[in-house]
One Martini backbone bead per residue (centre of mass of N, CA, C, O) as a GRO file, in nm:
protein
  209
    1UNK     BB    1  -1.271  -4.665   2.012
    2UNK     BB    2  -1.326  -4.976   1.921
    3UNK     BB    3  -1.264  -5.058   1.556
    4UNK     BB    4  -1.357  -5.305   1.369
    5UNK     BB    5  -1.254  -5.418   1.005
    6UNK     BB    6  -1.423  -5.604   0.778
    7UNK     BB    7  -1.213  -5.501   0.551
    8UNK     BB    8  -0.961  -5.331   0.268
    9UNK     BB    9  -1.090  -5.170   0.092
   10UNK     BB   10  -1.253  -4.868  -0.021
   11UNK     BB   11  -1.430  -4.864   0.219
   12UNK     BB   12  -1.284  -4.977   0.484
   13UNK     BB   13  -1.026  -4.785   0.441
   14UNK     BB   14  -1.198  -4.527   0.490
   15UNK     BB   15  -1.333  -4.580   0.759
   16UNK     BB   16  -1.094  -4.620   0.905
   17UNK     BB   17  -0.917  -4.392   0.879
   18UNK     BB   18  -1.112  -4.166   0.988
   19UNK     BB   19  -1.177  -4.313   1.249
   20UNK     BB   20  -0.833  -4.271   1.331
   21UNK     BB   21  -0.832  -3.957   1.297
   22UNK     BB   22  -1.079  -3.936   1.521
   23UNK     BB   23  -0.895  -4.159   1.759
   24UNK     BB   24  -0.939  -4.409   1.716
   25UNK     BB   25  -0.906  -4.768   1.765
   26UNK     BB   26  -0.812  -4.982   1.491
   27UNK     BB   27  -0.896  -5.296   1.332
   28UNK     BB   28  -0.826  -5.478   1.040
   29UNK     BB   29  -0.950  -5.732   0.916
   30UNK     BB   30  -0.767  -6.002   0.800
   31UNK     BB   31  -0.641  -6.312   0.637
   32UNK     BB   32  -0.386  -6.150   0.552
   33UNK     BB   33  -0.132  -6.015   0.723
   34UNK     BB   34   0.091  -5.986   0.432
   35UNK     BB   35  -0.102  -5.797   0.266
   36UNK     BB   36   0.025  -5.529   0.126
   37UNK     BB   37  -0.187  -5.354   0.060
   38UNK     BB   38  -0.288  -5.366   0.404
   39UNK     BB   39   0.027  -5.240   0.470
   40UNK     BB   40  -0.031  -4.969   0.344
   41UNK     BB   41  -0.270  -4.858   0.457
   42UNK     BB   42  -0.178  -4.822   0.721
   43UNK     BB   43   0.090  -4.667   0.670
   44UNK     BB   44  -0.122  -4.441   0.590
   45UNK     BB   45  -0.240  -4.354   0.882
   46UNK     BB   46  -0.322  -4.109   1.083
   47UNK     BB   47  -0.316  -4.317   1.383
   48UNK     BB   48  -0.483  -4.602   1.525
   49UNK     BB   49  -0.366  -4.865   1.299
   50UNK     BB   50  -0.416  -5.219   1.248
   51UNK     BB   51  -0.343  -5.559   1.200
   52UNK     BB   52  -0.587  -5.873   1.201
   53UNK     BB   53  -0.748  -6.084   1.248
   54UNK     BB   54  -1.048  -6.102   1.263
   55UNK     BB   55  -1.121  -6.243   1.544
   56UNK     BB   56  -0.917  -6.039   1.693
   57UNK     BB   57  -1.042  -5.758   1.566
   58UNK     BB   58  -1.331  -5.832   1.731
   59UNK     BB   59  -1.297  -5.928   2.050
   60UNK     BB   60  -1.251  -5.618   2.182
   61UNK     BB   61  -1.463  -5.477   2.024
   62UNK     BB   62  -1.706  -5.268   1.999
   63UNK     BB   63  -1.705  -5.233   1.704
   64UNK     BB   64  -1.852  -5.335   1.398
   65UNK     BB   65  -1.732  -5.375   1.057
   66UNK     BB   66  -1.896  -5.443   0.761
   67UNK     BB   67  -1.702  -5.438   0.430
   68UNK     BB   68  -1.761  -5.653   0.206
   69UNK     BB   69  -1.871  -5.859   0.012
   70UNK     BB   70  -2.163  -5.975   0.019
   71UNK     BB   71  -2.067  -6.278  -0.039
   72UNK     BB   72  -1.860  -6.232   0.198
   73UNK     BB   73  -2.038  -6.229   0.471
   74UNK     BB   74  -2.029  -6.530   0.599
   75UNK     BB   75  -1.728  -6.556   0.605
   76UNK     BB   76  -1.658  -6.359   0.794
   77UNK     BB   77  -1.881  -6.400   1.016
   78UNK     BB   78  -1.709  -6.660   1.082
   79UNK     BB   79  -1.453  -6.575   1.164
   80UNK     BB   80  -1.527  -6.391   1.368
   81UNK     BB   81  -1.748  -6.496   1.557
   82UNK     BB   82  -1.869  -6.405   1.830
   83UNK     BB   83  -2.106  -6.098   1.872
   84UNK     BB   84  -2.264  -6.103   2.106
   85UNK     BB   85  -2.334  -5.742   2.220
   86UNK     BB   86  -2.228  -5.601   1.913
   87UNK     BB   87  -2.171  -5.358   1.708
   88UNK     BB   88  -2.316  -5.373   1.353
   89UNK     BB   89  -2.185  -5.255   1.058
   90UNK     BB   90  -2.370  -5.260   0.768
   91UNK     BB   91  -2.242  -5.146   0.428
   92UNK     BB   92  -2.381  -5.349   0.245
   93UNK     BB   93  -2.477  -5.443  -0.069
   94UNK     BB   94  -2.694  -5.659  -0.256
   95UNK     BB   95  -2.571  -5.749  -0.528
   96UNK     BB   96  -2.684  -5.830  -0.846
   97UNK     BB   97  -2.790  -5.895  -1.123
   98UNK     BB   98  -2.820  -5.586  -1.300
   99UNK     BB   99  -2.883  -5.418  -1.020
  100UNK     BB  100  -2.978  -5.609  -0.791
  101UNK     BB  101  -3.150  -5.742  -0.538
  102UNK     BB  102  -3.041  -6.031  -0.302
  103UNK     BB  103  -3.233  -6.056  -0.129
  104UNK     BB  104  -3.477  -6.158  -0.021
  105UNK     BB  105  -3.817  -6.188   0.035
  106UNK     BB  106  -3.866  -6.016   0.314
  107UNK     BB  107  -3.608  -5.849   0.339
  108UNK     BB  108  -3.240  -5.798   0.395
  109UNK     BB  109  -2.927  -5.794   0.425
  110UNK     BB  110  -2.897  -5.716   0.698
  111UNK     BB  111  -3.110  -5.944   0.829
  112UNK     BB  112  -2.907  -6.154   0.715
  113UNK     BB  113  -2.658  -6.064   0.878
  114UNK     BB  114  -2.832  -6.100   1.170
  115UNK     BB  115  -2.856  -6.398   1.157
  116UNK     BB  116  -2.499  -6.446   1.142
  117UNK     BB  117  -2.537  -6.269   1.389
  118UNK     BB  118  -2.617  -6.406   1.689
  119UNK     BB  119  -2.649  -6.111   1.907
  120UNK     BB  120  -2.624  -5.864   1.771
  121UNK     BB  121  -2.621  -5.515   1.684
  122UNK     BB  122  -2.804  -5.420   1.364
  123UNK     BB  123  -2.692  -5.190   1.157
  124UNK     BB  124  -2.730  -4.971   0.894
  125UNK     BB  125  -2.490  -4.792   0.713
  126UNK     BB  126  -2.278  -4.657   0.491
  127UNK     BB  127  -2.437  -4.756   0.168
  128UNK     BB  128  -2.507  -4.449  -0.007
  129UNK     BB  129  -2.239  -4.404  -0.053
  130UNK     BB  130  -1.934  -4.358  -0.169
  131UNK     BB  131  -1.599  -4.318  -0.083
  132UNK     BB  132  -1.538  -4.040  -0.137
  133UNK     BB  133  -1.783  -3.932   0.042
  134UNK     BB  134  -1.627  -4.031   0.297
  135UNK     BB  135  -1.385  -3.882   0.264
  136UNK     BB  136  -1.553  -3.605   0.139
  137UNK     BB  137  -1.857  -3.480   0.275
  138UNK     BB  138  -1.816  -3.181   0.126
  139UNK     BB  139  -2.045  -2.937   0.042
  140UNK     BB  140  -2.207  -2.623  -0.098
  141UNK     BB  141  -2.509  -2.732  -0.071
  142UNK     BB  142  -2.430  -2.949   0.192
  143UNK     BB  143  -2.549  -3.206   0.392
  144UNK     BB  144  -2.534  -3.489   0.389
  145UNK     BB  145  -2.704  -3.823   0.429
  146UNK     BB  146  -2.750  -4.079   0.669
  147UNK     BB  147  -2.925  -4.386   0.712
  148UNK     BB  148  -3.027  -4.538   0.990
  149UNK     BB  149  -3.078  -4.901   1.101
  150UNK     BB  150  -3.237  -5.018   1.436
  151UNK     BB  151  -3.299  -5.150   1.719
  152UNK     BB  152  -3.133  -5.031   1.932
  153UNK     BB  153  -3.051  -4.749   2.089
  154UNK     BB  154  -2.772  -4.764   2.248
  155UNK     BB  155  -2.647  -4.839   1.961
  156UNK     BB  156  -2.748  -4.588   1.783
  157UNK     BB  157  -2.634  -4.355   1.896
  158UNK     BB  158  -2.313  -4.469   1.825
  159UNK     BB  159  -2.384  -4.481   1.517
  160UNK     BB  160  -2.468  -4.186   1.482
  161UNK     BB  161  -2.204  -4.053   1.566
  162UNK     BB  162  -2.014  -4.162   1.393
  163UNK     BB  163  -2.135  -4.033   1.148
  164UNK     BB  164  -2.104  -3.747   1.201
  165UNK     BB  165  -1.834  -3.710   1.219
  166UNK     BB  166  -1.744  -3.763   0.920
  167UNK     BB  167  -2.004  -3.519   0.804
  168UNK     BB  168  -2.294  -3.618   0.871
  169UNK     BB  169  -2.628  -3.631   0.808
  170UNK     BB  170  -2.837  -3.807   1.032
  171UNK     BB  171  -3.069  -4.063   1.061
  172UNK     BB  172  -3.357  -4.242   1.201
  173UNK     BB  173  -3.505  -4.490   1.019
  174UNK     BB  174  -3.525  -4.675   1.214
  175UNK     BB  175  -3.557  -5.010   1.206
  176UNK     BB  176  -3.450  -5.257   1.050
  177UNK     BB  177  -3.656  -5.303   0.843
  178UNK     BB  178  -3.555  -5.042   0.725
  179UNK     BB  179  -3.339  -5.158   0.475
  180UNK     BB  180  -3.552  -5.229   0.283
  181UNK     BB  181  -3.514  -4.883   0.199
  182UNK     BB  182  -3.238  -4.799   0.203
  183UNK     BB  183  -3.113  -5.017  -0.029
  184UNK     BB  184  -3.267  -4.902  -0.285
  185UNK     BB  185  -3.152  -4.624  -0.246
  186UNK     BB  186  -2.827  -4.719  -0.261
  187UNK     BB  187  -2.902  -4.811  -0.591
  188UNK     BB  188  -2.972  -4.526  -0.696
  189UNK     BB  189  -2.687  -4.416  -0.680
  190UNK     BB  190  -2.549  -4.661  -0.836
  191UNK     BB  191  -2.718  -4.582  -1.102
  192UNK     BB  192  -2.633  -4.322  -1.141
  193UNK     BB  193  -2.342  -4.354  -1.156
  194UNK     BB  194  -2.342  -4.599  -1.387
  195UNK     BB  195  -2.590  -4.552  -1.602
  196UNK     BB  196  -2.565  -4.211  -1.603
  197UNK     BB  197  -2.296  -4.073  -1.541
  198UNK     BB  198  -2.265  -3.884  -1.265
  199UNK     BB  199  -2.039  -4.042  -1.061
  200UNK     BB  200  -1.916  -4.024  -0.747
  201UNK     BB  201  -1.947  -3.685  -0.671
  202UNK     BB  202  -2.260  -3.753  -0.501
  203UNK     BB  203  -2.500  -3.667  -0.307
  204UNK     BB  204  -2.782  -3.678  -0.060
  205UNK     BB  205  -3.041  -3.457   0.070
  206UNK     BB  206  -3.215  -3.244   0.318
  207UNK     BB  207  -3.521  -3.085   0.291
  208UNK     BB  208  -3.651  -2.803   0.493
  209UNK     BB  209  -3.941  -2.610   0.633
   0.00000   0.00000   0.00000
């Protein structure tokens, strides 16, 4: 698949890399096409990847990940352009000060990014574990979980199958409005990690009987 990757932190740079090795055709949207960082990125890849522009990197892809910091979601899918009828995956998370949820009230994240992206179809997925468990998910104690949540069903598909691939166990846990209970559950990670000291080595999993 075409997957156009927009930001290329420690999130953005892990999930295009992984999906360019499991053979994805990955494309890191970015402003500066000259940014070093960016550019060593890329060059550490063993797959198809390669920088571009939002724009450029969005027009043509399948799916699209938005990999930003909250705050600057509006402005990357500004940049982006029209999605609509595009696969979109919010991986943010909305965090606010003091470890708070920055989303509106009977809101989500993902739900204002489905606002910023009109006729996009838009899933919450891989915002519950850090960075370091997105690139190597394996546990001697079982495959961790990633919650998706999104409206239409023949794009939920595409987005659980991306998930698993990865080596998680995924789940579909409904409508998109149900990133409203994603979100705080990805921010108990964040809590654990950072208040608790508990690092940053760790996912949940489900027990079933």
């Amino acid at each position: 698949m075409k997957i156009a990757v927009i930001g290329t932190g420690s999130v953005g740079g892990t999930l295009g890399r992984r999906w360019a090795e499991l053979g994805h055709d990955v494309r890191f949207g970015v402003r500066d096409l000259a940014d070093a960082a960016a550019k060593a990125l890329v060059a550490r890849i063993k797959g198809t990847a390669r920088l571009a522009s939002v724009r450029d990197a969005t027009r043509d892809a399948d799916v699209v990940v938005l990999a930003t910091p909250y705050a600057a979601n509006a402005a990357a899918l500004a940049a982006a352009g029209d999605l609509a009828g595009k696969i979109l995956i919010d991986v943010t998370n909305p965090i606010g000060a003091n470890f708070s949820l920055a989303a509106p009230a009977n809101s989500s994240g993902a739900e204002e990014v489905a606002k910023l992206a009109p006729g996009a179809r838009v899933y919450k997925a891989m915002n519950q574990v850090g960075f370091e468990v997105m690139a190597d998910p394996a546990f001697a104690a079982g495959t961790p979980v990633m919650f998706v949540a999104g409206d239409d069903a023949a794009g939920k598909r595409v987005v659980l199958d991306l998930v698993s691939a990865l080596g998680f166990e995924t789940i579909d846990a409904g409508e998109l409005a149900i990133a409203r209970l994603i979100e705080p559950f990805a921010m108990l990670w964040i809590h654990l990690m950072a208040r608790r000291r508990m690092g940053r080595d760790f996912a949940f999993g489900i027990l079933r009987r």
